PDB file of C-alpha atoms in Angstrom:
ATOM      1  CA  UNK A  11     -64.291 -17.847  64.065  1.00 59.00           C
ATOM      2  CA  UNK A  12     -61.998 -18.534  61.087  1.00 69.00           C
ATOM      3  CA  UNK A  13     -60.648 -15.868  58.746  1.00 70.00           C
ATOM      4  CA  UNK A  14     -63.369 -16.392  56.160  1.00 74.00           C
ATOM      5  CA  UNK A  15     -66.033 -16.112  58.831  1.00 76.00           C
ATOM      6  CA  UNK A  16     -64.460 -12.885  60.090  1.00 86.00           C
ATOM      7  CA  UNK A  17     -64.453 -11.443  56.567  1.00 92.00           C
ATOM      8  CA  UNK A  18     -68.097 -12.424  56.141  1.00 93.00           C
ATOM      9  CA  UNK A  19     -68.996 -10.640  59.366  1.00 93.00           C
ATOM     10  CA  UNK A  20     -67.106  -7.514  58.249  1.00 95.00           C
ATOM     11  CA  UNK A  21     -68.934  -7.611  54.902  1.00 96.00           C
ATOM     12  CA  UNK A  22     -72.297  -7.899  56.690  1.00 96.00           C
ATOM     13  CA  UNK A  23     -71.531  -4.987  58.999  1.00 97.00           C
ATOM     14  CA  UNK A  24     -70.311  -2.951  56.025  1.00 97.00           C
ATOM     15  CA  UNK A  25     -73.517  -3.766  54.148  1.00 97.00           C
ATOM     16  CA  UNK A  26     -75.652  -2.488  57.033  1.00 97.00           C
ATOM     17  CA  UNK A  27     -73.623   0.717  57.272  1.00 97.00           C
ATOM     18  CA  UNK A  28     -73.719   1.330  53.513  1.00 96.00           C
ATOM     19  CA  UNK A  29     -77.395   0.430  53.158  1.00 96.00           C
ATOM     20  CA  UNK A  30     -78.696   2.488  56.063  1.00 95.00           C
ATOM     21  CA  UNK A  31     -76.468   5.481  55.362  1.00 95.00           C
ATOM     22  CA  UNK A  32     -77.747   5.605  51.767  1.00 94.00           C
ATOM     23  CA  UNK A  33     -80.833   7.306  53.201  1.00 92.00           C
ATOM     24  CA  UNK A  34     -78.551  10.355  53.477  1.00 91.00           C
ATOM     25  CA  UNK A  35     -78.273  10.380  49.681  1.00 89.00           C
ATOM     26  CA  UNK A  36     -82.021  10.569  49.354  1.00 82.00           C
ATOM     27  CA  UNK A  37     -82.261  13.274  52.001  1.00 85.00           C
ATOM     28  CA  UNK A  38     -79.666  15.492  50.309  1.00 86.00           C
ATOM     29  CA  UNK A  39     -80.552  14.768  46.683  1.00 82.00           C
ATOM     30  CA  UNK A  40     -76.969  13.720  45.967  1.00 86.00           C
ATOM     31  CA  UNK A  41     -76.319  12.446  42.446  1.00 88.00           C
ATOM     32  CA  UNK A  42     -73.367  11.359  40.316  1.00 91.00           C
ATOM     33  CA  UNK A  43     -70.943   8.418  40.416  1.00 92.00           C
ATOM     34  CA  UNK A  44     -70.482   8.527  44.197  1.00 93.00           C
ATOM     35  CA  UNK A  45     -74.232   8.288  44.794  1.00 93.00           C
ATOM     36  CA  UNK A  46     -74.524   5.391  42.328  1.00 94.00           C
ATOM     37  CA  UNK A  47     -71.635   3.515  43.954  1.00 95.00           C
ATOM     38  CA  UNK A  48     -73.074   4.202  47.399  1.00 94.00           C
ATOM     39  CA  UNK A  49     -76.421   2.767  46.308  1.00 95.00           C
ATOM     40  CA  UNK A  50     -74.836  -0.418  44.989  1.00 96.00           C
ATOM     41  CA  UNK A  51     -72.579  -0.913  47.999  1.00 96.00           C
ATOM     42  CA  UNK A  52     -75.236  -2.099  50.451  1.00 96.00           C
ATOM     43  CA  UNK A  53     -76.546  -5.093  48.523  1.00 98.00           C
ATOM     44  CA  UNK A  54     -73.147  -5.559  46.879  1.00 97.00           C
ATOM     45  CA  UNK A  55     -71.657  -6.253  50.291  1.00 98.00           C
ATOM     46  CA  UNK A  56     -74.572  -8.582  51.070  1.00 98.00           C
ATOM     47  CA  UNK A  57     -73.498 -10.482  47.943  1.00 98.00           C
ATOM     48  CA  UNK A  58     -69.924 -10.650  49.262  1.00 97.00           C
ATOM     49  CA  UNK A  59     -71.232 -11.887  52.602  1.00 97.00           C
ATOM     50  CA  UNK A  60     -73.340 -14.587  50.932  1.00 97.00           C
ATOM     51  CA  UNK A  61     -70.446 -15.689  48.709  1.00 96.00           C
ATOM     52  CA  UNK A  62     -68.126 -16.000  51.706  1.00 95.00           C
ATOM     53  CA  UNK A  63     -70.766 -18.136  53.436  1.00 94.00           C
ATOM     54  CA  UNK A  64     -71.544 -20.314  50.404  1.00 94.00           C
ATOM     55  CA  UNK A  65     -70.849 -24.021  50.842  1.00 92.00           C
ATOM     56  CA  UNK A  66     -73.365 -25.459  48.364  1.00 95.00           C
ATOM     57  CA  UNK A  67     -75.331 -24.704  45.202  1.00 96.00           C
ATOM     58  CA  UNK A  68     -78.010 -23.049  47.337  1.00 97.00           C
ATOM     59  CA  UNK A  69     -75.392 -20.837  48.955  1.00 96.00           C
ATOM     60  CA  UNK A  70     -74.179 -19.678  45.553  1.00 97.00           C
ATOM     61  CA  UNK A  71     -77.739 -19.100  44.382  1.00 98.00           C
ATOM     62  CA  UNK A  72     -78.434 -16.620  47.185  1.00 98.00           C
ATOM     63  CA  UNK A  73     -75.113 -14.933  46.403  1.00 98.00           C
ATOM     64  CA  UNK A  74     -76.213 -14.559  42.759  1.00 98.00           C
ATOM     65  CA  UNK A  75     -79.558 -13.138  43.900  1.00 98.00           C
ATOM     66  CA  UNK A  76     -77.681 -10.415  45.774  1.00 98.00           C
ATOM     67  CA  UNK A  77     -75.221  -9.836  42.897  1.00 98.00           C
ATOM     68  CA  UNK A  78     -78.034  -9.107  40.474  1.00 98.00           C
ATOM     69  CA  UNK A  79     -79.782  -6.994  43.088  1.00 97.00           C
ATOM     70  CA  UNK A  80     -76.676  -4.823  43.389  1.00 97.00           C
ATOM     71  CA  UNK A  81     -76.346  -4.643  39.588  1.00 97.00           C
ATOM     72  CA  UNK A  82     -79.988  -3.594  39.378  1.00 97.00           C
ATOM     73  CA  UNK A  83     -79.464  -0.883  41.992  1.00 96.00           C
ATOM     74  CA  UNK A  84     -76.581   0.581  40.006  1.00 97.00           C
ATOM     75  CA  UNK A  85     -78.225   0.288  36.576  1.00 97.00           C
ATOM     76  CA  UNK A  86     -81.434   1.965  37.740  1.00 94.00           C
ATOM     77  CA  UNK A  87     -79.547   5.170  38.491  1.00 92.00           C
ATOM     78  CA  UNK A  88     -76.676   4.936  36.009  1.00 92.00           C
ATOM     79  CA  UNK A  89     -78.563   3.759  32.901  1.00 93.00           C
ATOM     80  CA  UNK A  90     -82.304   3.624  33.435  1.00 91.00           C
ATOM     81  CA  UNK A  91     -85.369   1.766  34.600  1.00 90.00           C
ATOM     82  CA  UNK A  92     -85.442  -0.958  31.931  1.00 92.00           C
ATOM     83  CA  UNK A  93     -81.848  -2.278  32.342  1.00 94.00           C
ATOM     84  CA  UNK A  94     -82.177  -2.085  36.117  1.00 95.00           C
ATOM     85  CA  UNK A  95     -85.471  -3.979  36.102  1.00 95.00           C
ATOM     86  CA  UNK A  96     -83.957  -6.613  33.772  1.00 96.00           C
ATOM     87  CA  UNK A  97     -81.134  -7.241  36.256  1.00 97.00           C
ATOM     88  CA  UNK A  98     -83.650  -7.621  39.070  1.00 97.00           C
ATOM     89  CA  UNK A  99     -85.690 -10.095  36.989  1.00 98.00           C
ATOM     90  CA  UNK A 100     -82.583 -12.278  36.595  1.00 98.00           C
ATOM     91  CA  UNK A 101     -82.095 -12.127  40.360  1.00 98.00           C
ATOM     92  CA  UNK A 102     -85.746 -13.049  40.928  1.00 98.00           C
ATOM     93  CA  UNK A 103     -85.361 -16.094  38.654  1.00 98.00           C
ATOM     94  CA  UNK A 104     -82.380 -17.294  40.699  1.00 98.00           C
ATOM     95  CA  UNK A 105     -84.352 -16.644  43.898  1.00 98.00           C
ATOM     96  CA  UNK A 106     -87.401 -18.570  42.677  1.00 98.00           C
ATOM     97  CA  UNK A 107     -85.149 -21.498  41.762  1.00 97.00           C
ATOM     98  CA  UNK A 108     -83.564 -21.397  45.228  1.00 98.00           C
ATOM     99  CA  UNK A 109     -86.885 -21.278  47.065  1.00 97.00           C
ATOM    100  CA  UNK A 110     -88.507 -24.002  44.993  1.00 96.00           C
ATOM    101  CA  UNK A 111     -85.464 -26.224  45.583  1.00 96.00           C
ATOM    102  CA  UNK A 112     -86.138 -25.693  49.279  1.00 96.00           C
ATOM    103  CA  UNK A 113     -89.922 -25.859  49.373  1.00 94.00           C
ATOM    104  CA  UNK A 114     -91.502 -26.430  52.780  1.00 91.00           C
ATOM    105  CA  UNK A 115     -92.838 -29.943  53.324  1.00 86.00           C
ATOM    106  CA  UNK A 116     -96.313 -28.956  54.520  1.00 86.00           C
ATOM    107  CA  UNK A 117     -98.292 -25.722  54.376  1.00 87.00           C
ATOM    108  CA  UNK A 118    -101.270 -24.456  56.336  1.00 87.00           C
ATOM    109  CA  UNK A 119    -104.347 -23.317  54.357  1.00 90.00           C
ATOM    110  CA  UNK A 120    -103.573 -19.643  55.123  1.00 87.00           C
ATOM    111  CA  UNK A 121    -100.030 -20.052  53.824  1.00 88.00           C
ATOM    112  CA  UNK A 122    -101.324 -21.638  50.627  1.00 91.00           C
ATOM    113  CA  UNK A 123    -103.855 -18.853  50.131  1.00 92.00           C
ATOM    114  CA  UNK A 124    -101.262 -16.136  50.637  1.00 91.00           C
ATOM    115  CA  UNK A 125     -98.857 -17.759  48.186  1.00 91.00           C
ATOM    116  CA  UNK A 126    -101.668 -18.165  45.654  1.00 92.00           C
ATOM    117  CA  UNK A 127    -103.128 -14.672  45.902  1.00 95.00           C
ATOM    118  CA  UNK A 128     -99.980 -12.555  46.183  1.00 95.00           C
ATOM    119  CA  UNK A 129     -99.213 -12.700  42.441  1.00 96.00           C
ATOM    120  CA  UNK A 130    -102.585 -11.660  40.972  1.00 96.00           C
ATOM    121  CA  UNK A 131    -103.257  -9.069  43.671  1.00 97.00           C
ATOM    122  CA  UNK A 132     -99.785  -7.534  43.314  1.00 97.00           C
ATOM    123  CA  UNK A 133    -100.080  -7.313  39.527  1.00 97.00           C
ATOM    124  CA  UNK A 134    -103.507  -5.678  39.821  1.00 97.00           C
ATOM    125  CA  UNK A 135    -102.230  -3.109  42.342  1.00 96.00           C
ATOM    126  CA  UNK A 136     -99.162  -2.361  40.231  1.00 96.00           C
ATOM    127  CA  UNK A 137    -100.938  -1.859  36.904  1.00 96.00           C
ATOM    128  CA  UNK A 138    -103.638   0.233  38.575  1.00 95.00           C
ATOM    129  CA  UNK A 139    -100.960   2.522  40.033  1.00 94.00           C
ATOM    130  CA  UNK A 140     -99.087   3.414  36.832  1.00 94.00           C
ATOM    131  CA  UNK A 141     -99.917   5.226  33.580  1.00 92.00           C
ATOM    132  CA  UNK A 142    -101.554   3.088  30.909  1.00 92.00           C
ATOM    133  CA  UNK A 143     -98.589   3.120  28.500  1.00 92.00           C
ATOM    134  CA  UNK A 144     -96.285   1.309  30.965  1.00 94.00           C
ATOM    135  CA  UNK A 145     -98.812  -1.131  32.378  1.00 95.00           C
ATOM    136  CA  UNK A 146     -97.723  -4.167  30.302  1.00 95.00           C
ATOM    137  CA  UNK A 147     -94.057  -3.847  31.336  1.00 95.00           C
ATOM    138  CA  UNK A 148     -94.933  -3.111  34.958  1.00 96.00           C
ATOM    139  CA  UNK A 149     -97.326  -6.069  35.025  1.00 96.00           C
ATOM    140  CA  UNK A 150     -94.689  -8.477  33.689  1.00 97.00           C
ATOM    141  CA  UNK A 151     -92.045  -7.264  36.137  1.00 97.00           C
ATOM    142  CA  UNK A 152     -94.475  -7.455  39.055  1.00 97.00           C
ATOM    143  CA  UNK A 153     -95.316 -11.039  38.117  1.00 97.00           C
ATOM    144  CA  UNK A 154     -91.655 -11.945  38.626  1.00 97.00           C
ATOM    145  CA  UNK A 155     -91.163 -10.138  41.939  1.00 98.00           C
ATOM    146  CA  UNK A 156     -94.461 -11.388  43.374  1.00 97.00           C
ATOM    147  CA  UNK A 157     -93.650 -14.950  42.263  1.00 97.00           C
ATOM    148  CA  UNK A 158     -90.344 -14.596  44.095  1.00 98.00           C
ATOM    149  CA  UNK A 159     -92.152 -13.433  47.242  1.00 97.00           C
ATOM    150  CA  UNK A 160     -94.672 -16.282  47.030  1.00 96.00           C
ATOM    151  CA  UNK A 161     -91.915 -18.862  46.541  1.00 97.00           C
ATOM    152  CA  UNK A 162     -90.004 -17.446  49.517  1.00 97.00           C
ATOM    153  CA  UNK A 163     -93.127 -17.682  51.673  1.00 96.00           C
ATOM    154  CA  UNK A 164     -93.574 -21.403  50.986  1.00 95.00           C
ATOM    155  CA  UNK A 165     -89.863 -22.227  51.296  1.00 96.00           C
ATOM    156  CA  UNK A 166     -88.269 -23.849  54.338  1.00 95.00           C
ATOM    157  CA  UNK A 167     -86.356 -20.665  55.107  1.00 96.00           C
ATOM    158  CA  UNK A 168     -87.621 -18.709  58.132  1.00 94.00           C
ATOM    159  CA  UNK A 169     -90.748 -16.717  57.322  1.00 92.00           C
ATOM    160  CA  UNK A 170     -89.845 -14.029  59.846  1.00 92.00           C
ATOM    161  CA  UNK A 171     -86.610 -13.424  57.948  1.00 96.00           C
ATOM    162  CA  UNK A 172     -86.639 -14.625  54.362  1.00 97.00           C
ATOM    163  CA  UNK A 173     -90.431 -14.722  53.933  1.00 96.00           C
ATOM    164  CA  UNK A 174     -91.064 -11.284  55.436  1.00 97.00           C
ATOM    165  CA  UNK A 175     -87.981  -9.917  53.669  1.00 98.00           C
ATOM    166  CA  UNK A 176     -89.305 -11.034  50.286  1.00 98.00           C
ATOM    167  CA  UNK A 177     -92.680  -9.445  51.036  1.00 97.00           C
ATOM    168  CA  UNK A 178     -90.909  -6.211  52.010  1.00 98.00           C
ATOM    169  CA  UNK A 179     -89.060  -6.285  48.673  1.00 98.00           C
ATOM    170  CA  UNK A 180     -92.414  -6.660  46.897  1.00 97.00           C
ATOM    171  CA  UNK A 181     -93.948  -3.848  48.962  1.00 97.00           C
ATOM    172  CA  UNK A 182     -91.014  -1.604  48.029  1.00 97.00           C
ATOM    173  CA  UNK A 183     -91.617  -2.187  44.327  1.00 96.00           C
ATOM    174  CA  UNK A 184     -95.354  -1.613  44.670  1.00 96.00           C
ATOM    175  CA  UNK A 185     -94.577   1.656  46.441  1.00 96.00           C
ATOM    176  CA  UNK A 186     -92.301   2.673  43.547  1.00 95.00           C
ATOM    177  CA  UNK A 187     -95.189   2.117  41.146  1.00 95.00           C
ATOM    178  CA  UNK A 188     -97.522   4.055  43.444  1.00 95.00           C
ATOM    179  CA  UNK A 189     -95.202   7.073  43.169  1.00 92.00           C
ATOM    180  CA  UNK A 190     -95.907   7.026  39.428  1.00 91.00           C
ATOM    181  CA  UNK A 191     -99.594   7.532  40.159  1.00 86.00           C
ATOM    182  CA  UNK A 192    -101.555   8.040  43.393  1.00 86.00           C
ATOM    183  CA  UNK A 193     -98.502   8.833  45.547  1.00 86.00           C
ATOM    184  CA  UNK A 194     -96.719  11.056  43.011  1.00 83.00           C
ATOM    185  CA  UNK A 195     -94.775  13.815  44.752  1.00 79.00           C
ATOM    186  CA  UNK A 196     -95.071  12.235  48.200  1.00 84.00           C
ATOM    187  CA  UNK A 197     -91.953  13.181  50.161  1.00 81.00           C
ATOM    188  CA  UNK A 198     -91.762  10.136  52.428  1.00 87.00           C
ATOM    189  CA  UNK A 199     -92.189   7.528  49.689  1.00 89.00           C
ATOM    190  CA  UNK A 200     -88.570   7.568  48.511  1.00 86.00           C
ATOM    191  CA  UNK A 201     -87.287   6.876  52.007  1.00 91.00           C
ATOM    192  CA  UNK A 202     -89.838   4.102  52.523  1.00 95.00           C
ATOM    193  CA  UNK A 203     -88.947   2.483  49.186  1.00 95.00           C
ATOM    194  CA  UNK A 204     -85.279   2.192  50.101  1.00 95.00           C
ATOM    195  CA  UNK A 205     -85.906   1.198  53.727  1.00 96.00           C
ATOM    196  CA  UNK A 206     -88.281  -1.611  52.724  1.00 97.00           C
ATOM    197  CA  UNK A 207     -85.999  -2.781  49.919  1.00 97.00           C
ATOM    198  CA  UNK A 208     -82.719  -2.880  51.813  1.00 97.00           C
ATOM    199  CA  UNK A 209     -84.230  -4.296  55.000  1.00 97.00           C
ATOM    200  CA  UNK A 210     -85.948  -6.921  52.852  1.00 98.00           C
ATOM    201  CA  UNK A 211     -82.721  -7.938  51.123  1.00 98.00           C
ATOM    202  CA  UNK A 212     -80.929  -8.067  54.472  1.00 98.00           C
ATOM    203  CA  UNK A 213     -83.581 -10.341  55.995  1.00 98.00           C
ATOM    204  CA  UNK A 214     -83.623 -12.563  52.889  1.00 98.00           C
ATOM    205  CA  UNK A 215     -79.881 -13.167  52.870  1.00 97.00           C
ATOM    206  CA  UNK A 216     -79.691 -13.614  56.633  1.00 97.00           C
ATOM    207  CA  UNK A 217     -82.506 -16.164  56.694  1.00 97.00           C
ATOM    208  CA  UNK A 218     -81.095 -18.212  53.831  1.00 97.00           C
ATOM    209  CA  UNK A 219     -77.423 -18.186  54.840  1.00 96.00           C
ATOM    210  CA  UNK A 220     -78.078 -19.013  58.494  1.00 95.00           C
ATOM    211  CA  UNK A 221     -80.415 -21.864  57.592  1.00 96.00           C
ATOM    212  CA  UNK A 222     -77.870 -23.284  55.171  1.00 95.00           C
ATOM    213  CA  UNK A 223     -75.082 -22.884  57.738  1.00 91.00           C
ATOM    214  CA  UNK A 224     -77.191 -24.749  60.292  1.00 85.00           C
ATOM    215  CA  UNK A 225     -77.751 -27.572  57.842  1.00 77.00           C
ATOM    216  CA  UNK A 226     -74.027 -27.784  57.102  1.00 64.00           C
ATOM    217  CA  UNK A 227     -73.245 -27.868  60.806  1.00 56.00           C
ATOM    218  CA  UNK A 228     -75.762 -30.626  61.554  1.00 53.00           C
ATOM    219  CA  UNK A 229     -74.497 -32.766  58.701  1.00 49.00           C
ATOM    220  CA  UNK A 230     -70.870 -32.231  59.490  1.00 42.00           C
TER     221      UNK A 230
END
């Protein structure tokens, strides 16, 4: 393994440590700059890992997806919901572009149905879960994240990594919206939101980078 590969592996291990240990922040109710930095570190290090692995436009796209994910994580706590959601939307746009550039050649009927239905069903669940005054904004955001998940599902990247990871990301956001309504005050929801989100991002980046690395190796 060359030096860059070693650094990428260190970044990936660091991301796992930072992302999983952030559950401690939720358990203790920690707040302030340290908590914000801790939250951004997990996906931030996934961005470093992806950048170190990048050898093509697709490699840089997945790095940008993680960069804007980390920015969104930080902005959500440091500034507020709207700036954080805006950063995530930018990341989703990059992700959709990546997945559509790498669309799978053929799809089974069940795969087509899932990709078709995930957007309208997700938007309906999200807007039903939240107060009426925020439904338009929540609906628009959910359209982006569910489109990202659908595009990931029909991409050539492994469904049991990138596809499932994108669906976990979507589930995390839907759970956030549920805590604004039917699951308000539920103690376990905060832990589940972070666990689904970080595990989803980890699976997304792993599936994409390893597929791209395999392609580079076979063409080299």
